[in-house]
Tab-separated table of C-alpha atoms in Angstrom:
chain	number	residue	atom	x	y	z
A	1	MET	CA	-43.805	41.699	67.436
A	2	LYS	CA	-45.880	38.603	68.328
A	3	ASN	CA	-48.663	39.044	71.256
A	4	LEU	CA	-46.961	42.525	72.244
A	5	THR	CA	-50.160	44.694	72.531
A	6	LEU	CA	-49.886	47.598	74.804
A	7	HIS	CA	-52.223	45.355	77.026
A	8	ASN	CA	-50.223	42.047	77.257
A	9	LEU	CA	-47.085	44.532	78.006
A	10	ALA	CA	-48.363	45.732	81.096
A	11	GLU	CA	-49.932	42.516	82.429
A	12	VAL	CA	-46.822	40.579	82.001
A	13	CYS	CA	-44.520	43.111	83.468
A	14	ARG	CA	-47.062	43.329	86.368
A	15	GLY	CA	-46.991	47.433	85.256
A	16	LYS	CA	-50.032	49.807	85.087
A	17	LEU	CA	-51.019	51.123	81.908
A	18	PHE	CA	-51.744	55.200	81.493
A	19	ASN	CA	-53.351	57.286	78.559
A	20	ALA	CA	-54.102	54.126	76.110
A	21	GLY	CA	-57.871	53.935	74.694
A	22	PRO	CA	-59.407	50.566	73.654
A	23	ASP	CA	-57.632	50.824	70.395
A	24	VAL	CA	-54.682	51.561	71.677
A	25	ARG	CA	-54.841	49.258	74.165
A	26	GLU	CA	-54.244	46.552	71.216
A	27	LEU	CA	-51.854	47.645	69.559
A	28	GLU	CA	-48.749	45.615	68.846
A	29	VAL	CA	-45.242	47.463	69.377
A	30	GLU	CA	-42.764	46.979	66.183
A	31	GLY	CA	-39.549	47.451	68.469
A	32	ILE	CA	-38.110	47.263	72.026
A	33	VAL	CA	-35.263	49.199	72.668
A	34	THR	CA	-33.463	50.562	75.848
A	35	ASP	CA	-31.116	53.205	73.537
A	36	SER	CA	-33.423	56.327	73.006
A	37	ARG	CA	-31.060	56.787	69.783
A	38	LYS	CA	-32.630	53.215	68.257
A	39	VAL	CA	-36.414	54.222	68.800
A	40	VAL	CA	-38.114	54.172	65.542
A	41	LYS	CA	-41.955	54.466	64.686
A	42	ASP	CA	-44.084	52.679	66.940
A	43	SER	CA	-41.778	51.001	69.249
A	44	LEU	CA	-41.596	50.849	72.614
A	45	PHE	CA	-38.882	52.676	74.996
A	46	ILE	CA	-37.936	51.050	78.549
A	47	ALA	CA	-35.991	53.445	80.476
A	48	ILE	CA	-33.151	51.840	82.369
A	49	ARG	CA	-31.078	53.354	84.867
A	50	GLY	CA	-27.772	53.102	84.238
A	51	GLU	CA	-24.500	53.761	85.509
A	52	ARG	CA	-23.352	56.622	83.164
A	53	ALA	CA	-27.221	57.759	81.857
A	54	ASP	CA	-30.919	57.654	83.257
A	55	GLY	CA	-32.931	56.560	80.153
A	56	HIS	CA	-35.740	58.302	81.982
A	57	ASP	CA	-34.382	61.912	81.139
A	58	PHE	CA	-34.599	60.492	77.272
A	59	ILE	CA	-38.235	59.962	77.527
A	60	ASP	CA	-39.403	63.070	75.847
A	61	GLY	CA	-37.179	62.835	72.917
A	62	CYS	CA	-38.614	58.779	72.398
A	63	TYR	CA	-41.990	59.967	71.853
A	64	GLU	CA	-41.057	63.013	69.685
A	65	ALA	CA	-38.969	59.890	67.794
A	66	GLY	CA	-42.103	57.917	67.254
A	67	ALA	CA	-42.307	55.610	70.119
A	68	VAL	CA	-45.765	54.489	70.735
A	69	CYS	CA	-45.268	53.717	74.844
A	70	VAL	CA	-42.668	53.977	77.234
A	71	ILE	CA	-41.840	51.707	80.265
A	72	SER	CA	-41.091	53.910	83.558
A	73	GLU	CA	-40.136	53.441	87.020
A	74	LYS	CA	-41.413	57.045	87.425
A	75	GLU	CA	-45.090	58.740	86.962
A	76	LEU	CA	-45.144	60.481	83.943
A	77	GLN	CA	-46.641	63.929	82.887
A	78	THR	CA	-47.695	63.754	79.273
A	79	GLU	CA	-50.705	62.163	77.587
A	80	LYS	CA	-48.747	59.879	75.750
A	81	PRO	CA	-49.376	55.904	76.799
A	82	TYR	CA	-46.788	54.630	79.301
A	83	ILE	CA	-46.645	51.477	81.491
A	84	LEU	CA	-45.894	52.154	85.021
A	85	VAL	CA	-43.559	49.532	86.999
A	86	GLU	CA	-41.490	48.616	90.061
A	87	ARG	CA	-38.145	47.784	88.233
A	88	SER	CA	-37.475	48.295	84.380
A	89	LEU	CA	-34.850	45.672	84.379
A	90	GLN	CA	-37.267	43.014	85.569
A	91	ALA	CA	-40.036	44.088	83.369
A	92	ILE	CA	-37.800	43.475	80.395
A	93	LYS	CA	-36.676	40.037	81.410
A	94	ASP	CA	-40.602	39.167	81.994
A	95	ILE	CA	-41.634	40.635	78.545
A	96	ALA	CA	-38.680	38.999	76.764
A	97	GLU	CA	-39.992	35.682	78.263
A	98	PHE	CA	-43.244	36.100	77.097
A	99	TYR	CA	-42.432	37.301	74.211
A	100	LEU	CA	-40.239	34.295	73.223
A	101	LYS	CA	-42.816	31.568	74.676
A	102	GLY	CA	-45.104	32.851	71.733
A	103	LEU	CA	-42.764	32.119	68.692
A	104	ASN	CA	-42.238	28.937	66.983
A	105	CYS	CA	-38.330	29.481	67.212
A	106	LYS	CA	-35.932	26.530	68.775
A	107	VAL	CA	-33.242	27.916	71.052
A	108	VAL	CA	-29.446	27.166	71.076
A	109	GLY	CA	-28.182	28.022	74.660
A	110	ILE	CA	-24.192	28.439	74.744
A	111	THR	CA	-22.368	29.520	77.946
A	112	GLY	CA	-18.952	28.389	79.542
A	113	SER	CA	-15.954	29.970	80.590
A	114	VAL	CA	-14.029	30.316	77.571
A	115	GLY	CA	-14.976	30.137	73.901
A	116	LYS	CA	-18.927	31.125	74.056
A	117	THR	CA	-18.712	33.880	71.438
A	118	SER	CA	-16.452	31.798	68.980
A	119	THR	CA	-19.117	28.834	69.401
A	120	LYS	CA	-21.736	30.553	68.925
A	121	GLU	CA	-20.093	31.957	65.870
A	122	MET	CA	-19.549	28.365	64.322
A	123	ILE	CA	-23.145	27.024	65.469
A	124	ALA	CA	-24.592	29.770	64.131
A	125	SER	CA	-22.651	29.409	60.420
A	126	VAL	CA	-23.735	25.312	60.691
A	127	LEU	CA	-27.154	26.046	61.443
A	128	ALA	CA	-27.668	28.529	58.700
A	129	GLU	CA	-26.952	26.090	55.956
A	130	LYS	CA	-30.371	24.885	56.605
A	131	TYR	CA	-32.315	27.141	59.032
A	132	ARG	CA	-33.185	30.814	59.082
A	133	VAL	CA	-30.788	31.789	62.193
A	134	LEU	CA	-30.681	34.865	64.358
A	135	LYS	CA	-27.815	34.827	66.785
A	136	THR	CA	-26.383	36.885	69.742
A	137	GLU	CA	-24.767	40.220	68.365
A	138	GLY	CA	-21.449	41.454	70.048
A	139	ASN	CA	-21.670	41.061	73.854
A	140	PHE	CA	-25.810	40.982	74.379
A	141	ASN	CA	-25.173	38.142	76.689
A	142	ASN	CA	-26.326	39.340	80.252
A	143	GLU	CA	-29.731	40.209	81.966
A	144	LEU	CA	-30.092	43.243	79.683
A	145	GLY	CA	-28.370	42.048	76.654
A	146	LEU	CA	-30.234	38.600	75.875
A	147	PRO	CA	-33.583	40.182	76.502
A	148	LEU	CA	-32.454	42.671	74.112
A	149	THR	CA	-31.209	39.893	71.502
A	150	VAL	CA	-34.688	38.137	72.279
A	151	PHE	CA	-36.277	41.033	70.731
A	152	ARG	CA	-34.810	40.865	67.620
A	153	ILE	CA	-36.390	37.531	66.835
A	154	ARG	CA	-39.163	37.838	64.217
A	155	GLU	CA	-41.678	35.112	62.957
A	156	GLU	CA	-38.755	33.849	60.275
A	157	HIS	CA	-36.561	32.927	61.948
A	158	GLU	CA	-36.521	28.891	62.988
A	159	ILE	CA	-33.683	29.040	65.488
A	160	ALA	CA	-32.143	31.413	67.574
A	161	VAL	CA	-28.499	30.515	68.986
A	162	LEU	CA	-28.348	32.566	72.383
A	163	GLU	CA	-24.884	33.415	74.433
A	164	MET	CA	-25.337	33.092	77.851
A	165	GLY	CA	-22.940	34.799	80.334
A	166	ILE	CA	-22.582	34.996	83.955
A	167	SER	CA	-20.101	36.423	87.011
A	168	ASP	CA	-22.484	35.178	89.868
A	169	PHE	CA	-24.899	32.535	90.799
A	170	GLY	CA	-28.510	32.727	90.357
A	171	GLU	CA	-27.953	34.517	87.142
A	172	MET	CA	-27.338	31.444	84.621
A	173	SER	CA	-31.190	30.616	86.351
A	174	ARG	CA	-32.730	33.894	85.357
A	175	LEU	CA	-30.961	34.155	82.024
A	176	ALA	CA	-32.445	30.381	80.957
A	177	ARG	CA	-35.600	31.433	82.980
A	178	ILE	CA	-36.281	34.035	79.559
A	179	ALA	CA	-34.361	31.221	76.875
A	180	ARG	CA	-35.425	28.228	77.505
A	181	PRO	CA	-33.465	26.385	75.502
A	182	ASP	CA	-34.345	23.221	73.213
A	183	ILE	CA	-29.990	22.672	73.185
A	184	SER	CA	-28.092	23.508	75.969
A	185	VAL	CA	-24.257	23.566	75.296
A	186	ILE	CA	-21.237	24.400	77.330
A	187	THR	CA	-17.951	24.519	76.442
A	188	ASN	CA	-15.816	24.691	79.415
A	189	ILE	CA	-15.579	25.084	83.190
A	190	GLY	CA	-12.553	27.388	83.525
A	191	LEU	CA	-11.359	30.161	85.818
A	192	CYS	CA	-13.651	33.469	85.092
A	193	HIS	CA	-15.588	35.089	87.818
A	194	LEU	CA	-13.548	33.792	90.990
A	195	GLU	CA	-14.266	36.852	92.613
A	196	HIS	CA	-17.802	35.636	92.752
A	197	LEU	CA	-18.000	32.045	91.971
A	198	LYS	CA	-14.445	31.072	94.283
A	199	SER	CA	-13.815	27.599	92.578
A	200	ARG	CA	-14.191	25.244	89.314
A	201	ASP	CA	-16.630	23.386	91.514
A	202	GLY	CA	-18.626	26.617	92.153
A	203	ILE	CA	-18.385	27.675	88.057
A	204	LEU	CA	-19.953	24.381	87.281
A	205	GLN	CA	-22.691	25.193	89.618
A	206	ALA	CA	-23.551	28.357	88.386
A	207	LYS	CA	-23.073	27.310	84.626
A	208	THR	CA	-25.600	24.117	85.315
A	209	GLU	CA	-28.123	26.197	86.481
A	210	MET	CA	-29.106	26.349	82.761
A	211	PHE	CA	-30.673	22.667	83.075
A	212	ASP	CA	-33.180	23.914	85.090
A	213	HIS	CA	-35.268	25.876	83.028
A	214	LEU	CA	-34.242	23.563	79.376
A	215	LYS	CA	-37.398	22.794	77.676
A	216	GLU	CA	-38.637	18.927	77.820
A	217	ASP	CA	-36.825	16.696	75.717
A	218	ALA	CA	-34.007	19.367	75.398
A	219	ALA	CA	-30.366	18.252	74.662
A	220	ILE	CA	-27.164	18.640	76.584
A	221	ILE	CA	-24.212	19.089	74.703
A	222	LEU	CA	-20.843	19.190	76.757
A	223	ASN	CA	-17.369	19.139	76.426
A	224	GLY	CA	-16.198	15.751	76.998
A	225	ASP	CA	-12.497	16.603	77.539
A	226	ASP	CA	-13.388	19.135	80.597
A	227	ASP	CA	-12.914	17.199	83.674
A	228	LYS	CA	-16.157	19.112	85.652
A	229	LEU	CA	-18.500	18.941	82.342
A	230	SER	CA	-17.432	14.627	81.529
A	231	ALA	CA	-18.633	14.020	85.323
A	232	ILE	CA	-22.162	14.878	84.530
A	233	GLN	CA	-23.877	11.461	84.005
A	234	GLU	CA	-27.226	12.882	82.965
A	235	HIS	CA	-30.054	15.422	84.030
A	236	ASN	CA	-33.462	14.613	84.361
A	237	GLY	CA	-33.128	11.184	82.632
A	238	THR	CA	-31.355	13.245	79.820
A	239	VAL	CA	-27.711	11.546	79.030
A	240	PRO	CA	-25.270	14.419	77.327
A	241	VAL	CA	-23.990	14.600	74.260
A	242	PHE	CA	-20.316	14.461	74.549
A	243	TYR	CA	-17.766	16.156	72.030
A	244	GLY	CA	-13.718	15.784	72.456
A	245	MET	CA	-10.484	14.892	71.105
A	246	GLU	CA	-9.279	12.959	74.200
A	247	HIS	CA	-10.576	9.586	75.427
A	248	LYS	CA	-12.382	8.821	71.759
A	249	GLU	CA	-14.081	5.572	73.142
A	250	ARG	CA	-16.233	7.415	75.762
A	251	LEU	CA	-17.224	10.266	73.113
A	252	ASP	CA	-20.131	10.821	71.204
A	253	VAL	CA	-18.319	13.240	68.417
A	254	TYR	CA	-14.869	13.426	68.087
A	255	ALA	CA	-11.734	14.747	66.194
A	256	ASP	CA	-8.436	13.445	65.581
A	257	SER	CA	-5.857	14.423	62.777
A	258	VAL	CA	-4.939	17.610	63.788
A	259	THR	CA	-3.017	19.544	61.580
A	260	PRO	CA	-2.310	23.442	62.385
A	261	GLU	CA	-1.689	25.421	58.843
A	262	GLY	CA	-0.220	28.265	60.837
A	263	ILE	CA	-2.267	31.212	61.223
A	264	ARG	CA	-4.194	30.384	58.356
A	265	GLY	CA	-6.159	28.018	60.236
A	266	ILE	CA	-6.349	24.509	61.648
A	267	ARG	CA	-7.268	21.172	59.778
A	268	CYS	CA	-9.445	18.145	61.040
A	269	SER	CA	-11.358	15.164	60.766
A	270	ILE	CA	-14.512	14.978	62.870
A	271	HIS	CA	-16.349	11.929	63.426
A	272	ASP	CA	-19.374	10.005	64.783
A	273	ARG	CA	-21.206	6.832	66.542
A	274	GLU	CA	-23.033	7.112	62.933
A	275	HIS	CA	-20.156	6.815	60.683
A	276	MET	CA	-19.686	10.424	60.399
A	277	ASP	CA	-16.530	11.405	59.078
A	278	LEU	CA	-16.085	15.113	57.999
A	279	GLU	CA	-12.570	16.567	56.631
A	280	VAL	CA	-12.426	20.115	57.537
A	281	MET	CA	-10.589	22.939	57.496
A	282	ILE	CA	-11.216	25.623	59.579
A	283	GLN	CA	-10.089	29.012	58.689
A	284	ILE	CA	-8.992	30.226	61.992
A	285	PRO	CA	-6.154	29.359	64.179
A	286	GLY	CA	-5.705	27.537	67.403
A	287	ARG	CA	-6.726	23.855	68.962
A	288	HIS	CA	-9.656	25.627	70.651
A	289	MET	CA	-11.191	25.601	67.477
A	290	VAL	CA	-11.522	22.449	66.853
A	291	TYR	CA	-13.754	22.220	70.114
A	292	ASN	CA	-15.800	24.795	68.652
A	293	ALA	CA	-16.225	23.049	65.224
A	294	LEU	CA	-17.421	19.606	67.346
A	295	ALA	CA	-19.381	21.674	69.683
A	296	ALA	CA	-21.118	22.591	65.867
A	297	ALA	CA	-21.372	19.121	64.564
A	298	CYS	CA	-23.081	18.068	67.386
A	299	VAL	CA	-25.711	20.797	67.564
A	300	GLY	CA	-26.028	20.129	63.655
A	301	ARG	CA	-26.716	16.549	64.371
A	302	GLN	CA	-29.518	16.940	66.654
A	303	MET	CA	-30.934	19.662	64.364
A	304	GLY	CA	-31.033	17.134	61.648
A	305	LEU	CA	-28.156	18.896	59.222
A	306	THR	CA	-26.359	16.192	56.814
A	307	PRO	CA	-22.740	15.920	57.402
A	308	GLU	CA	-22.238	17.883	54.100
A	309	GLU	CA	-24.076	21.116	55.492
A	310	ILE	CA	-22.052	20.562	58.745
A	311	ARG	CA	-18.628	20.923	56.874
A	312	ARG	CA	-19.683	23.726	54.636
A	313	GLY	CA	-21.034	25.508	57.725
A	314	ILE	CA	-17.495	24.739	59.654
A	315	GLU	CA	-15.388	26.220	56.705
A	316	ARG	CA	-17.781	29.103	55.987
A	317	ILE	CA	-16.678	30.714	59.752
A	318	LEU	CA	-14.697	33.786	59.535
A	319	PRO	CA	-13.139	35.422	62.590
A	320	VAL	CA	-14.938	38.772	64.286
A	321	SER	CA	-13.067	41.588	65.794
A	322	GLY	CA	-11.435	41.157	69.275
A	323	ARG	CA	-11.437	37.033	69.196
A	324	ASN	CA	-8.480	35.647	67.066
A	325	HIS	CA	-8.840	37.991	64.056
A	326	ILE	CA	-5.883	37.996	61.507
A	327	ILE	CA	-5.303	41.317	60.199
A	328	SER	CA	-2.444	42.071	57.982
A	329	VAL	CA	-1.326	45.492	57.658
A	330	ASN	CA	1.703	47.425	56.587
A	331	GLY	CA	3.801	44.638	57.039
A	332	ILE	CA	2.799	43.507	60.443
A	333	THR	CA	0.656	40.346	61.011
A	334	LEU	CA	-1.976	41.241	63.782
A	335	ILE	CA	-3.714	38.399	65.939
A	336	ASP	CA	-6.321	40.927	67.434
A	337	ASP	CA	-7.720	38.651	70.429
A	338	CYS	CA	-8.492	41.967	72.632
A	339	TYR	CA	-11.748	41.228	73.647
A	340	ASN	CA	-11.117	39.596	76.968
A	341	ALA	CA	-8.796	37.114	78.575
A	342	ASN	CA	-8.824	34.719	81.372
A	343	PRO	CA	-5.437	32.008	82.176
A	344	VAL	CA	-7.546	29.130	79.189
A	345	SER	CA	-8.205	31.756	76.442
A	346	MET	CA	-4.313	33.303	77.340
A	347	LYS	CA	-2.534	29.877	76.735
A	348	ALA	CA	-4.845	29.363	73.857
A	349	SER	CA	-3.643	32.516	72.179
A	350	ILE	CA	-0.384	31.847	72.697
A	351	ASP	CA	-0.368	28.511	71.127
A	352	VAL	CA	-1.929	30.503	67.937
A	353	LEU	CA	1.091	32.820	68.193
A	354	SER	CA	3.989	30.251	68.292
A	355	TYR	CA	2.214	28.558	65.082
A	356	ALA	CA	4.037	31.929	63.296
A	357	ASP	CA	7.246	31.390	61.076
A	358	THR	CA	7.929	34.877	61.542
A	359	ARG	CA	9.318	36.730	64.892
A	360	LYS	CA	6.673	36.167	66.909
A	361	VAL	CA	5.625	39.216	69.434
A	362	ALA	CA	3.126	38.364	72.510
A	363	ILE	CA	1.636	41.800	73.876
A	364	LEU	CA	-0.391	40.780	76.652
A	365	GLY	CA	-2.148	42.672	79.591
A	366	ASP	CA	-3.921	41.835	82.950
A	367	MET	CA	-6.643	39.568	83.331
A	368	PHE	CA	-8.927	40.633	85.560
A	369	GLU	CA	-11.201	38.831	88.159
A	370	LEU	CA	-9.719	35.986	89.069
A	371	GLY	CA	-9.610	36.316	92.740
A	372	GLU	CA	-7.216	35.839	95.186
A	373	GLU	CA	-4.833	33.420	93.234
A	374	GLU	CA	-4.549	36.133	90.453
A	375	ALA	CA	-1.056	36.581	91.157
A	376	GLU	CA	-0.163	33.007	90.949
A	377	PHE	CA	-2.090	32.892	87.469
A	378	HIS	CA	0.002	35.403	85.665
A	379	SER	CA	3.001	34.026	87.073
A	380	GLU	CA	1.779	31.062	85.315
A	381	LEU	CA	2.031	32.639	82.323
A	382	GLY	CA	5.226	33.762	82.477
A	383	ASP	CA	6.197	30.099	82.721
A	384	TYR	CA	3.974	29.408	79.282
A	385	ILE	CA	5.270	32.218	77.666
A	386	ALA	CA	9.015	30.951	77.947
A	387	SER	CA	7.979	27.231	76.743
A	388	LYS	CA	6.036	27.753	73.397
A	389	GLY	CA	9.456	30.351	71.839
A	390	ILE	CA	7.541	33.539	71.741
A	391	ASP	CA	10.638	35.472	70.916
A	392	VAL	CA	9.336	39.091	72.379
A	393	ALA	CA	6.874	39.657	75.465
A	394	VAL	CA	5.271	43.001	75.995
A	395	LEU	CA	3.296	42.918	79.077
A	396	ALA	CA	1.335	45.488	80.809
A	397	GLY	CA	-0.783	46.097	83.972
A	398	ARG	CA	0.366	45.618	87.543
A	399	ARG	CA	-1.052	41.950	87.705
A	400	MET	CA	0.766	40.843	84.599
A	401	LYS	CA	4.217	42.375	86.772
A	402	HIS	CA	4.105	38.493	87.935
A	403	ALA	CA	4.380	37.327	84.207
A	404	TYR	CA	7.337	39.605	83.616
A	405	LEU	CA	9.096	38.869	87.076
A	406	LYS	CA	8.849	35.037	86.046
A	407	LEU	CA	9.936	35.816	82.582
A	408	HIS	CA	13.096	37.699	84.057
A	409	GLU	CA	13.846	35.122	86.466
A	410	ALA	CA	14.366	32.077	84.300
A	411	ASN	CA	16.408	34.402	81.584
A	412	GLU	CA	17.880	37.698	82.320
A	413	ASN	CA	18.448	38.019	78.529
A	414	TYR	CA	14.615	37.460	77.329
A	415	ASN	CA	13.210	40.394	75.046
A	416	LEU	CA	11.261	41.400	77.463
A	417	TYR	CA	9.005	44.916	78.109
A	418	TYR	CA	7.096	46.069	81.057
A	419	PHE	CA	4.610	48.697	81.189
A	420	GLU	CA	2.269	49.524	84.098
A	421	GLN	CA	-0.332	51.151	82.163
A	422	THR	CA	-1.336	50.373	78.288
A	423	GLU	CA	-0.992	54.451	77.579
A	424	GLU	CA	2.738	53.728	78.692
A	425	LEU	CA	2.561	50.948	75.968
A	426	MET	CA	1.234	52.606	73.420
A	427	GLN	CA	4.453	55.192	73.371
A	428	GLU	CA	6.843	52.790	72.775
A	429	LEU	CA	5.021	50.048	69.956
A	430	ASP	CA	6.730	51.536	66.976
A	431	GLN	CA	10.381	50.613	68.567
A	432	ILE	CA	9.054	47.453	70.131
A	433	VAL	CA	7.565	45.761	66.594
A	434	ARG	CA	9.254	45.530	63.162
A	435	GLN	CA	7.801	44.763	59.968
A	436	GLY	CA	7.287	41.098	59.344
A	437	ASP	CA	6.526	40.736	63.107
A	438	THR	CA	3.670	38.078	63.570
A	439	VAL	CA	1.606	40.165	66.818
A	440	LEU	CA	-0.548	38.816	69.212
A	441	VAL	CA	-2.943	41.356	71.552
A	442	LYS	CA	-4.407	39.858	74.047
A	443	ALA	CA	-6.065	41.382	77.555
A	444	SER	CA	-8.860	41.497	79.637
A	445	HIS	CA	-11.091	44.237	78.042
A	446	GLY	CA	-10.969	46.572	80.574
A	447	MET	CA	-7.146	47.647	79.636
A	448	ASN	CA	-8.537	49.155	76.531
A	449	PHE	CA	-5.999	47.023	73.979
A	450	ILE	CA	-8.703	47.750	71.121
A	451	LYS	CA	-5.926	51.004	71.361
A	452	ILE	CA	-3.310	49.070	70.269
A	453	ILE	CA	-5.238	47.605	67.454
A	454	ASP	CA	-5.870	50.703	66.558
A	455	HIS	CA	-2.693	52.092	66.425
A	456	PHE	CA	-1.690	50.079	63.542
A	457	THR	CA	-4.548	49.793	61.626
A	458	LYS	CA	-4.926	53.612	61.414
A	459	LYS	CA	-1.539	53.946	59.910
A	460	SER	CA	-2.509	51.885	57.177
């Protein structure tokens, strides 16, 4: 890995290097990991104290597996090279910042309350039409995951598309200090993490901390249909690029002729002020996917892609597991959107289900981290379900009882089920869901609704 010699590593993280002669000090590590199972020859293992395990307990095995060096918060009884640091988590962030600065790689930083992952996937798909792209995998978007993503970048990569997730003030500043984006994308200001950020204004403040660490001449790309983001006029002289579907007169890139194609996807036309006119078919259903495509079109324009390259990249995108992933199994169509949930994304997924031309079943679980207004948000969801023509509502979790009561109050004959626990719901699934149904499965990650997806798919 470029510039990551043991000597440089020790300097960057303000650590003390032990057991390394002159030749060893100048060795470049071949990879950096925090999972002892992923150690390969000449890699660096960073021992992190976690909630379930302490990486320091696996150090001996890492040396045996070929690690050339270890970063540790403890003094080690070994003759192998190691770097003693005060805090391993800070060390990994310092190293990631240093490593990325030494690479000739553009960075697209993506944040927002809803749609970060699907927007990241769309942007990466578009950019891959012209460039060698590395993107965040899975949920590696926090203060540990982002550095680990950075360590996957190699000199051949031309653009890194990095998702950046936060739950409190100050986190985005620390992430952006590592990434230092050339292009900053914010998808929206919604209702996530209200326990810490308190309000949408707090969320806006926390998300826009990214601006404080942008590279010189960086571009800022914002959802112009979001009332909070559309009020941003400039930052340090940089005027944002706005995208959306409303108020076309003040948008730089916009979509119209939006036509749902059932759960097969959604069709739209994308335009800009420079006579770009694209007719695109997005292979994932939902109006929110049009916003993702618009963000990708904006990034593509910034990076010099042709309209045809942008169109191809948008149309190549496919859903990832847990995020509007359509699965046909045993005569049932599953909409697997069980990775996470908040009021905005929950409504968007219900919209997708409403496009189905079969019996529509919504299996929904608690939304977490909504603060003092969690009861109100869940109750409002009951009204929304009723308004969208959903045939069957299956609700689970103590918070979702507010949606259940709202639905039951509106219509005592509604086809409605409520369970306190996911496990109780699992026992009744086969009695509720029929062949031919289209079934939405969505909840916050802690509800463990992946069990529901597994239940249906493992029967195939």
